Amino acid sequence: MEATLTATTASHLITSHTLPSTFPPRKFSLTFLGNQRKPISTLKQTSSSSSSSSSSHSPHLRVSANSQAAPASSSTETSKVASLPYEMKAWVYGEYGGVDVLKFDSSVSVPQVKEDQVLIKVVAAALNPVDAKRRQGKFKATDSPLPTVPGYDVAGVVVKVGSQVKDLKEGDEVYGDINEKALEGPKQFGSLAEFTAVEEKLLALKPKNLDFVQAAGLPLAIETAYEGLERTGFSAGKSILVLNGSGGVGSLVIQLAKHVFGASKVAATSSTGKLELLKSLGADLAIDYTKENFEDLPEKFDVVYDAIGQCDRAVKAIKDGGSVVALTGAVTPPGFRFVVTSNGDILKKINPYLENGKIKPVIDPKGQFPFSQVPEAFSYIETNRATGKVVIYPIP
């Protein structure tokens, strides 16, 4: 099997129908109703102009209209945005549950930009396991109020900047994880929309050699990989075993450990068909988990990075004094779990390694879904069989 390390064209996934591409001339604003479950379908007309109908596909959103004009914005070659609309197309869910709660909505208001934020015209967005778990309500106690526009990872073009933004400007191509804390009050306006507002500190300029699809697949996964290695005290000369080395995080742990942290040896697990991918990423030892148990190997490791949920077995594969970082599943001491903190400075630090080709994004060959197929993309990522990342592109 030849590894696919760059964005792949998946034209066969593009549906024959297209989503609406025009914006009504009126201003729309979206009223979030917290966790209410009572359907609300009334459109309140406040404009003095002639009435026209508009509706939301989500029963938990209230839409109101007025006649305020949209502000102009200088166009750029990459964004192709001549002016900023007041409403946008987005995927929304107003209740927790399976993929069926996801609804396409063409009347979601464009988020307001705070002083320390920029508004991004989203070109591509990626899905992560946390997106599915959040939609399922697995951390509803610390979630933002419903309804929610999901999505953490984004790559796009800056079209508006807040008054306190220092380094970014309109027209900049950027990427990042829009939520500083993954589980504590993540934004209601996520990246699965035409626009999203993000704090400048969470973003970095997109590496020049990467397209938007490749860049969108990196932020949350690579920041998780990097922070996990740092928390274990990983450094040059140490050895590491990566469980699920072909996954979104695991594929980047291999590369970071080898090319940034200076690992003496990198071992990783995958199924039979993905062993060559592991080697192409820098793994010195590729272990077929369908044929052998990694914990039975005579060799032990300084660190085991458990990206699959096998901490009880992982602790048997470390040297005395070794560390196990567990991203999911039950934690067995001395293993530990952490929740990543989004930080654009990490992306800036890794950018040179991306630009010189030492670290490569891994995009699933089946995992480039058009905006019209967001529910299908969620279903695919929830099979836990994706290789690398699942990306939504193009976004209208």
CSV table of C-alpha atoms in Angstrom, one decimal:
chain,number,residue,atom,x,y,z
A,1,MET,CA,0.0,0.0,0.0
A,2,GLU,CA,1.3,3.4,-0.9
A,3,ALA,CA,0.7,6.0,1.7
A,4,THR,CA,-1.4,9.0,0.7
A,5,LEU,CA,0.2,12.0,2.5
A,6,THR,CA,-1.4,14.8,0.6
A,7,ALA,CA,-4.9,16.0,0.0
A,8,THR,CA,-6.7,13.7,-2.4
A,9,THR,CA,-9.4,14.7,-4.9
A,10,ALA,CA,-12.6,13.0,-4.1
A,11,SER,CA,-14.8,14.2,-6.8
A,12,HIS,CA,-16.9,11.0,-6.6
A,13,LEU,CA,-18.1,12.1,-3.2
A,14,ILE,CA,-19.5,15.4,-4.5
A,15,THR,CA,-23.2,15.1,-4.8
A,16,SER,CA,-25.0,16.2,-7.9
A,17,HIS,CA,-27.1,18.8,-6.0
A,18,THR,CA,-25.6,22.0,-4.8
A,19,LEU,CA,-26.4,24.1,-1.8
A,20,PRO,CA,-27.9,27.5,-2.2
A,21,SER,CA,-25.2,30.1,-2.9
A,22,THR,CA,-26.9,33.4,-2.6
A,23,PHE,CA,-27.5,35.6,0.4
A,24,PRO,CA,-30.8,37.4,0.9
A,25,PRO,CA,-30.3,41.2,1.0
A,26,ARG,CA,-31.8,41.6,4.5
A,27,LYS,CA,-29.8,41.3,7.8
A,28,PHE,CA,-30.6,38.3,9.8
A,29,SER,CA,-29.7,37.6,13.4
A,30,LEU,CA,-29.8,34.3,15.2
A,31,THR,CA,-31.2,34.1,18.7
A,32,PHE,CA,-29.7,31.2,20.7
A,33,LEU,CA,-32.3,29.6,23.0
A,34,GLY,CA,-30.0,27.6,25.3
A,35,ASN,CA,-31.2,24.1,26.0
A,36,GLN,CA,-34.9,24.7,25.2
A,37,ARG,CA,-36.5,21.8,23.3
A,38,LYS,CA,-39.8,23.5,22.3
A,39,PRO,CA,-39.8,24.1,18.5
A,40,ILE,CA,-39.9,27.7,17.4
A,41,SER,CA,-40.6,28.4,13.8
A,42,THR,CA,-41.8,32.0,13.8
A,43,LEU,CA,-40.1,34.5,11.5
A,44,LYS,CA,-40.3,38.0,12.9
A,45,GLN,CA,-40.2,40.6,10.2
A,46,THR,CA,-38.9,44.0,11.5
A,47,SER,CA,-37.8,45.4,8.2
A,48,SER,CA,-39.8,48.2,6.5
A,49,SER,CA,-39.1,46.5,3.1
A,50,SER,CA,-41.5,44.2,1.4
A,51,SER,CA,-42.0,41.0,3.3
A,52,SER,CA,-40.4,37.7,2.1
A,53,SER,CA,-40.3,34.3,3.7
A,54,SER,CA,-37.3,32.7,5.3
A,55,SER,CA,-37.1,29.6,7.4
A,56,SER,CA,-34.6,27.6,9.4
A,57,HIS,CA,-34.1,23.9,9.1
A,58,SER,CA,-33.5,23.6,12.9
A,59,PRO,CA,-36.7,23.9,15.1
A,60,HIS,CA,-34.6,25.4,17.9
A,61,LEU,CA,-33.6,28.6,16.2
A,62,ARG,CA,-35.4,31.9,16.0
A,63,VAL,CA,-34.6,34.2,13.1
A,64,SER,CA,-35.4,37.9,12.9
A,65,ALA,CA,-34.7,40.3,10.0
A,66,ASN,CA,-34.1,44.0,9.7
A,67,SER,CA,-32.9,46.4,7.0
A,68,GLN,CA,-29.4,47.2,8.2
A,69,ALA,CA,-27.0,47.1,5.3
A,70,ALA,CA,-24.1,44.8,5.2
A,71,PRO,CA,-20.6,46.5,5.5
A,72,ALA,CA,-18.2,46.3,2.6
A,73,SER,CA,-15.0,44.4,2.8
A,74,SER,CA,-12.0,44.6,0.5
A,75,SER,CA,-11.9,41.6,-1.8
A,76,THR,CA,-8.9,39.3,-2.0
A,77,GLU,CA,-7.8,36.8,-4.6
A,78,THR,CA,-8.1,33.9,-2.2
A,79,SER,CA,-11.3,34.7,-0.3
A,80,LYS,CA,-13.3,36.1,-3.2
A,81,VAL,CA,-15.5,37.9,-0.7
A,82,ALA,CA,-16.7,41.2,-2.0
A,83,SER,CA,-18.7,42.1,1.0
A,84,LEU,CA,-19.6,40.4,4.3
A,85,PRO,CA,-23.2,39.1,4.5
A,86,TYR,CA,-25.2,39.0,7.7
A,87,GLU,CA,-26.2,35.4,7.3
A,88,MET,CA,-24.5,32.2,6.2
A,89,LYS,CA,-24.9,28.6,5.5
A,90,ALA,CA,-24.0,26.2,8.3
A,91,TRP,CA,-24.6,22.9,9.9
A,92,VAL,CA,-26.5,23.1,13.2
A,93,TYR,CA,-27.8,20.8,15.9
A,94,GLY,CA,-30.4,21.9,18.5
A,95,GLU,CA,-30.3,18.7,20.5
A,96,TYR,CA,-27.8,16.0,21.4
A,97,GLY,CA,-27.9,12.7,19.6
A,98,GLY,CA,-26.8,10.8,16.5
A,99,VAL,CA,-26.0,12.2,13.1
A,100,ASP,CA,-29.7,12.7,12.4
A,101,VAL,CA,-29.7,15.8,14.7
A,102,LEU,CA,-27.4,17.6,12.2
A,103,LYS,CA,-29.4,20.0,10.1
A,104,PHE,CA,-28.4,22.3,7.2
A,105,ASP,CA,-29.4,25.9,7.8
A,106,SER,CA,-28.9,28.7,5.2
A,107,SER,CA,-30.0,31.5,7.6
A,108,VAL,CA,-27.5,31.4,10.4
A,109,SER,CA,-26.1,34.8,11.3
A,110,VAL,CA,-22.4,35.5,10.7
A,111,PRO,CA,-20.8,35.6,14.2
A,112,GLN,CA,-19.8,39.0,15.6
A,113,VAL,CA,-16.0,39.7,15.9
A,114,LYS,CA,-14.7,40.5,19.3
A,115,GLU,CA,-11.7,42.9,19.7
A,116,ASP,CA,-9.2,40.1,19.9
A,117,GLN,CA,-10.7,38.0,17.1
A,118,VAL,CA,-10.6,37.7,13.4
A,119,LEU,CA,-13.5,36.6,11.1
A,120,ILE,CA,-12.4,33.8,8.8
A,121,LYS,CA,-14.0,32.8,5.5
A,122,VAL,CA,-13.9,29.1,6.0
A,123,VAL,CA,-12.4,27.2,3.0
A,124,ALA,CA,-12.0,23.8,4.7
A,125,ALA,CA,-12.7,22.3,8.1
A,126,ALA,CA,-11.9,18.9,9.7
A,127,LEU,CA,-13.7,16.6,12.0
A,128,ASN,CA,-12.2,15.1,15.2
A,129,PRO,CA,-13.5,12.5,17.6
A,130,VAL,CA,-14.4,15.3,20.0
A,131,ASP,CA,-16.9,16.7,17.5
A,132,ALA,CA,-18.9,13.5,17.6
A,133,LYS,CA,-18.6,13.1,21.4
A,134,ARG,CA,-19.8,16.7,21.8
A,135,ARG,CA,-22.7,16.2,19.5
A,136,GLN,CA,-23.7,13.1,21.4
A,137,GLY,CA,-23.8,15.1,24.6
A,138,LYS,CA,-20.9,13.4,26.4
A,139,PHE,CA,-19.7,16.6,28.0
A,140,LYS,CA,-23.0,18.6,28.1
A,141,ALA,CA,-22.3,19.8,31.6
A,142,THR,CA,-19.5,22.1,30.4
A,143,ASP,CA,-20.7,22.6,26.8
A,144,SER,CA,-21.9,25.9,25.5
A,145,PRO,CA,-25.7,26.3,25.2
A,146,LEU,CA,-27.5,24.7,22.2
A,147,PRO,CA,-28.0,25.2,19.3
A,148,THR,CA,-24.5,24.6,18.1
A,149,VAL,CA,-22.6,25.0,14.8
A,150,PRO,CA,-20.0,22.2,15.3
A,151,GLY,CA,-16.4,22.1,14.2
A,152,TYR,CA,-13.0,22.8,15.8
A,153,ASP,CA,-10.4,22.7,13.0
A,154,VAL,CA,-10.4,25.5,10.3
A,155,ALA,CA,-8.4,26.7,7.4
A,156,GLY,CA,-9.4,29.8,5.6
A,157,VAL,CA,-8.9,33.5,4.9
A,158,VAL,CA,-9.2,36.5,7.2
A,159,VAL,CA,-11.9,38.8,6.1
A,160,LYS,CA,-12.2,41.1,9.1
A,161,VAL,CA,-10.1,41.9,12.2
A,162,GLY,CA,-10.9,43.1,15.6
A,163,SER,CA,-9.5,46.3,17.0
A,164,GLN,CA,-6.9,44.6,19.2
A,165,VAL,CA,-5.6,42.2,16.6
A,166,LYS,CA,-1.9,42.9,16.1
A,167,ASP,CA,-0.3,40.5,13.6
A,168,LEU,CA,-3.1,39.2,11.3
A,169,LYS,CA,-4.7,41.3,8.5
A,170,GLU,CA,-7.4,40.8,5.9
A,171,GLY,CA,-6.4,38.4,3.2
A,172,ASP,CA,-4.1,36.3,5.4
A,173,GLU,CA,-4.5,32.6,4.9
A,174,VAL,CA,-4.7,31.0,8.4
A,175,TYR,CA,-5.4,27.7,10.2
A,176,GLY,CA,-6.1,26.7,13.7
A,177,ASP,CA,-8.3,25.1,16.3
A,178,ILE,CA,-10.9,27.7,17.1
A,179,ASN,CA,-11.6,26.4,20.7
A,180,GLU,CA,-8.9,27.2,23.3
A,181,LYS,CA,-10.5,24.6,25.7
A,182,ALA,CA,-11.9,21.6,23.9
A,183,LEU,CA,-14.4,20.7,26.6
A,184,GLU,CA,-15.0,23.9,28.5
A,185,GLY,CA,-17.4,26.1,26.8
A,186,PRO,CA,-16.4,25.6,23.2
A,187,LYS,CA,-17.8,28.1,20.7
A,188,GLN,CA,-21.4,27.9,19.6
A,189,PHE,CA,-20.3,29.1,16.2
A,190,GLY,CA,-17.9,26.4,15.0
A,191,SER,CA,-16.0,25.8,11.8
A,192,LEU,CA,-18.7,23.9,9.8
A,193,ALA,CA,-20.0,27.1,8.4
A,194,GLU,CA,-19.1,29.7,5.8
A,195,PHE,CA,-17.6,32.0,8.5
A,196,THR,CA,-16.2,31.6,12.0
A,197,ALA,CA,-14.8,34.1,14.5
A,198,VAL,CA,-11.5,33.1,16.2
A,199,GLU,CA,-9.1,34.7,18.7
A,200,GLU,CA,-5.9,35.7,17.0
A,201,LYS,CA,-3.8,33.8,19.6
A,202,LEU,CA,-5.3,30.5,18.4
A,203,LEU,CA,-4.2,30.9,14.8
A,204,ALA,CA,-1.1,30.7,12.6
A,205,LEU,CA,-0.4,31.5,9.0
A,206,LYS,CA,-1.1,28.6,6.8
A,207,PRO,CA,2.2,26.9,5.6
A,208,LYS,CA,2.9,28.1,2.1
A,209,ASN,CA,3.3,24.6,0.7
A,210,LEU,CA,0.0,23.2,2.0
A,211,ASP,CA,-3.4,23.7,0.5
A,212,PHE,CA,-6.4,24.4,2.7
A,213,VAL,CA,-7.5,20.8,2.9
A,214,GLN,CA,-4.1,19.7,4.2
A,215,ALA,CA,-3.9,22.6,6.7
A,216,ALA,CA,-7.5,22.1,8.0
A,217,GLY,CA,-6.6,18.5,9.0
A,218,LEU,CA,-3.7,19.5,11.3
A,219,PRO,CA,-4.5,21.9,14.2
A,220,LEU,CA,-6.3,19.9,16.9
A,221,ALA,CA,-4.5,16.7,16.1
A,222,ILE,CA,-1.0,18.2,15.9
A,223,GLU,CA,-1.5,20.3,19.0
A,224,THR,CA,-2.7,17.2,20.9
A,225,ALA,CA,0.3,15.2,19.7
A,226,TYR,CA,2.7,17.9,20.6
A,227,GLU,CA,1.3,18.7,24.0
A,228,GLY,CA,1.1,15.0,24.9
A,229,LEU,CA,4.8,14.6,24.1
A,230,GLU,CA,5.7,17.6,26.1
A,231,ARG,CA,3.7,16.4,29.1
A,232,THR,CA,5.6,13.1,29.2
A,233,GLY,CA,8.9,15.0,29.2
A,234,PHE,CA,9.8,13.4,25.9
A,235,SER,CA,13.2,14.4,24.6
A,236,ALA,CA,16.1,13.4,22.2
A,237,GLY,CA,17.3,9.9,22.7
A,238,LYS,CA,14.1,8.5,24.2
A,239,SER,CA,12.0,5.7,22.6
A,240,ILE,CA,8.3,5.7,22.1
A,241,LEU,CA,5.5,3.4,21.1
A,242,VAL,CA,2.4,4.9,19.4
A,243,LEU,CA,-0.8,3.0,19.6
A,244,ASN,CA,-3.1,3.6,16.5
A,245,GLY,CA,-0.2,5.2,14.6
A,246,SER,CA,-2.3,5.6,11.4
A,247,GLY,CA,-5.0,7.7,13.1
A,248,GLY,CA,-5.3,11.5,13.1
A,249,VAL,CA,-3.2,12.1,16.3
A,250,GLY,CA,-1.0,9.0,16.1
A,251,SER,CA,0.3,9.7,12.5
A,252,LEU,CA,1.5,13.1,13.8
A,253,VAL,CA,3.0,11.7,17.0
A,254,ILE,CA,5.2,9.5,15.0
A,255,GLN,CA,6.5,12.4,12.9
A,256,LEU,CA,6.9,14.9,15.8
A,257,ALA,CA,8.7,12.3,17.9
A,258,LYS,CA,11.1,11.5,15.1
A,259,HIS,CA,11.7,14.8,13.4
A,260,VAL,CA,11.1,17.4,16.2
A,261,PHE,CA,11.8,15.7,19.5
A,262,GLY,CA,14.7,13.5,18.2
A,263,ALA,CA,13.4,10.1,19.3
A,264,SER,CA,16.0,7.3,19.3
A,265,LYS,CA,13.3,4.8,18.2
A,266,VAL,CA,9.7,5.0,17.2
A,267,ALA,CA,7.4,2.0,17.1
A,268,ALA,CA,3.7,2.1,16.2
A,269,THR,CA,0.7,-0.1,15.8
A,270,SER,CA,-1.8,-0.4,13.0
A,271,SER,CA,-3.7,-3.0,11.0
A,272,THR,CA,-1.9,-5.0,8.3
A,273,GLY,CA,-2.8,-2.7,5.4
A,274,LYS,CA,-1.4,0.4,7.1
A,275,LEU,CA,2.1,-0.8,8.1
A,276,GLU,CA,3.8,0.8,5.1
A,277,LEU,CA,2.1,4.1,6.0
A,278,LEU,CA,3.7,3.9,9.5
A,279,LYS,CA,7.1,3.3,8.0
A,280,SER,CA,6.7,6.2,5.6
A,281,LEU,CA,6.0,8.5,8.5
A,282,GLY,CA,9.2,7.5,10.3
A,283,ALA,CA,8.3,4.5,12.4
A,284,ASP,CA,11.3,2.2,12.9
A,285,LEU,CA,9.1,-0.6,14.0
A,286,ALA,CA,5.6,-1.1,12.5
A,287,ILE,CA,3.5,-3.6,14.6
A,288,ASP,CA,0.5,-5.4,13.1
A,289,TYR,CA,-1.9,-5.5,16.0
A,290,THR,CA,-3.9,-8.2,14.3
A,291,LYS,CA,-1.0,-10.6,14.6
A,292,GLU,CA,1.0,-9.7,17.7
A,293,ASN,CA,0.4,-8.1,21.1
A,294,PHE,CA,2.7,-5.1,21.6
A,295,GLU,CA,2.9,-5.6,25.4
A,296,ASP,CA,4.5,-9.0,24.8
A,297,LEU,CA,7.4,-7.5,22.9
A,298,PRO,CA,10.7,-8.0,24.8
A,299,GLU,CA,11.6,-4.4,24.2
A,300,LYS,CA,10.1,-1.7,26.4
A,301,PHE,CA,9.7,2.0,25.8
A,302,ASP,CA,10.3,5.3,27.6
A,303,VAL,CA,6.8,6.5,26.5
A,304,VAL,CA,3.7,4.9,25.1
A,305,TYR,CA,1.3,7.3,23.4
A,306,ASP,CA,-2.1,5.6,23.6
A,307,ALA,CA,-4.4,7.1,21.0
A,308,ILE,CA,-6.8,4.2,20.9
A,309,GLY,CA,-7.9,3.5,24.5
A,310,GLN,CA,-5.7,0.6,25.6
A,311,CYS,CA,-4.0,2.1,28.6
A,312,ASP,CA,-4.3,-1.2,30.7
A,313,ARG,CA,-2.0,-2.9,28.1
A,314,ALA,CA,0.1,0.2,27.4
A,315,VAL,CA,1.5,0.4,31.0
A,316,LYS,CA,3.0,-3.1,30.4
A,317,ALA,CA,5.1,-1.8,27.6
A,318,ILE,CA,7.0,0.9,29.4
A,319,LYS,CA,10.4,0.9,31.0
A,320,ASP,CA,10.7,1.5,34.8
A,321,GLY,CA,9.8,5.2,35.3
A,322,GLY,CA,8.2,5.4,31.8
A,323,SER,CA,5.1,7.4,30.9
A,324,VAL,CA,1.8,6.6,29.2
A,325,VAL,CA,-0.4,9.3,27.9
A,326,ALA,CA,-3.9,8.2,27.2
A,327,LEU,CA,-6.3,10.1,25.0
A,328,THR,CA,-9.4,8.0,25.5
A,329,GLY,CA,-10.7,5.1,27.5
A,330,ALA,CA,-10.0,4.1,31.1
A,331,VAL,CA,-6.7,5.3,32.6
A,332,THR,CA,-4.4,2.8,34.4
A,333,PRO,CA,-1.6,4.3,36.6
A,334,PRO,CA,1.0,5.5,35.8
A,335,GLY,CA,-0.9,6.5,32.7
A,336,PHE,CA,-2.5,9.9,32.6
A,337,ARG,CA,-4.9,11.9,30.5
A,338,PHE,CA,-5.0,15.5,29.5
A,339,VAL,CA,-7.2,17.8,27.5
A,340,VAL,CA,-5.4,19.9,24.9
A,341,THR,CA,-5.2,23.7,25.1
A,342,SER,CA,-5.3,25.2,21.7
A,343,ASN,CA,-2.3,27.5,21.1
A,344,GLY,CA,-1.4,29.1,17.8
A,345,ASP,CA,2.2,29.4,19.0
A,346,ILE,CA,2.6,25.6,18.7
A,347,LEU,CA,1.4,25.8,15.1
A,348,LYS,CA,4.0,28.6,14.4
A,349,LYS,CA,6.7,26.4,16.0
A,350,ILE,CA,5.8,23.5,13.8
A,351,ASN,CA,5.3,25.4,10.6
A,352,PRO,CA,9.0,25.2,9.5
A,353,TYR,CA,8.8,21.4,9.7
A,354,LEU,CA,5.7,21.4,7.6
A,355,GLU,CA,7.2,23.8,5.1
A,356,ASN,CA,10.4,21.7,4.7
A,357,GLY,CA,8.4,18.5,4.3
A,358,LYS,CA,9.6,16.7,7.4
A,359,ILE,CA,6.1,16.6,8.8
A,360,LYS,CA,3.3,15.8,6.3
A,361,PRO,CA,-0.5,15.9,6.8
A,362,VAL,CA,-2.3,12.6,6.4
A,363,ILE,CA,-5.7,12.9,4.8
A,364,ASP,CA,-7.9,9.9,4.6
A,365,PRO,CA,-8.4,8.8,0.9
A,366,LYS,CA,-12.1,8.6,1.5
A,367,GLY,CA,-12.2,11.5,4.0
A,368,GLN,CA,-12.7,14.5,1.8
A,369,PHE,CA,-16.4,15.2,2.0
A,370,PRO,CA,-18.2,18.1,0.4
A,371,PHE,CA,-20.2,20.5,2.6
A,372,SER,CA,-23.4,18.8,1.6
A,373,GLN,CA,-22.3,15.6,3.2
A,374,VAL,CA,-21.3,16.6,6.7
A,375,PRO,CA,-23.6,13.9,8.3
A,376,GLU,CA,-21.9,11.3,6.1
A,377,ALA,CA,-18.5,12.6,7.3
A,378,PHE,CA,-19.6,12.3,10.9
A,379,SER,CA,-20.8,8.7,10.3
A,380,TYR,CA,-17.5,7.8,8.7
A,381,ILE,CA,-15.3,9.3,11.5
A,382,GLU,CA,-17.4,7.5,14.1
A,383,THR,CA,-16.4,4.1,12.6
A,384,ASN,CA,-12.9,4.8,14.0
A,385,ARG,CA,-11.5,3.4,10.8
A,386,ALA,CA,-10.2,6.7,9.3
A,387,THR,CA,-6.6,6.9,8.2
A,388,GLY,CA,-5.4,10.4,9.2
A,389,LYS,CA,-8.0,13.1,9.1
A,390,VAL,CA,-11.5,13.6,7.6
A,391,VAL,CA,-11.9,17.0,6.0
A,392,ILE,CA,-14.9,18.9,4.8
A,393,TYR,CA,-14.2,20.7,1.5
A,394,PRO,CA,-15.2,22.7,-0.4
A,395,ILE,CA,-17.2,25.0,1.9
A,396,PRO,CA,-19.4,27.4,-0.2
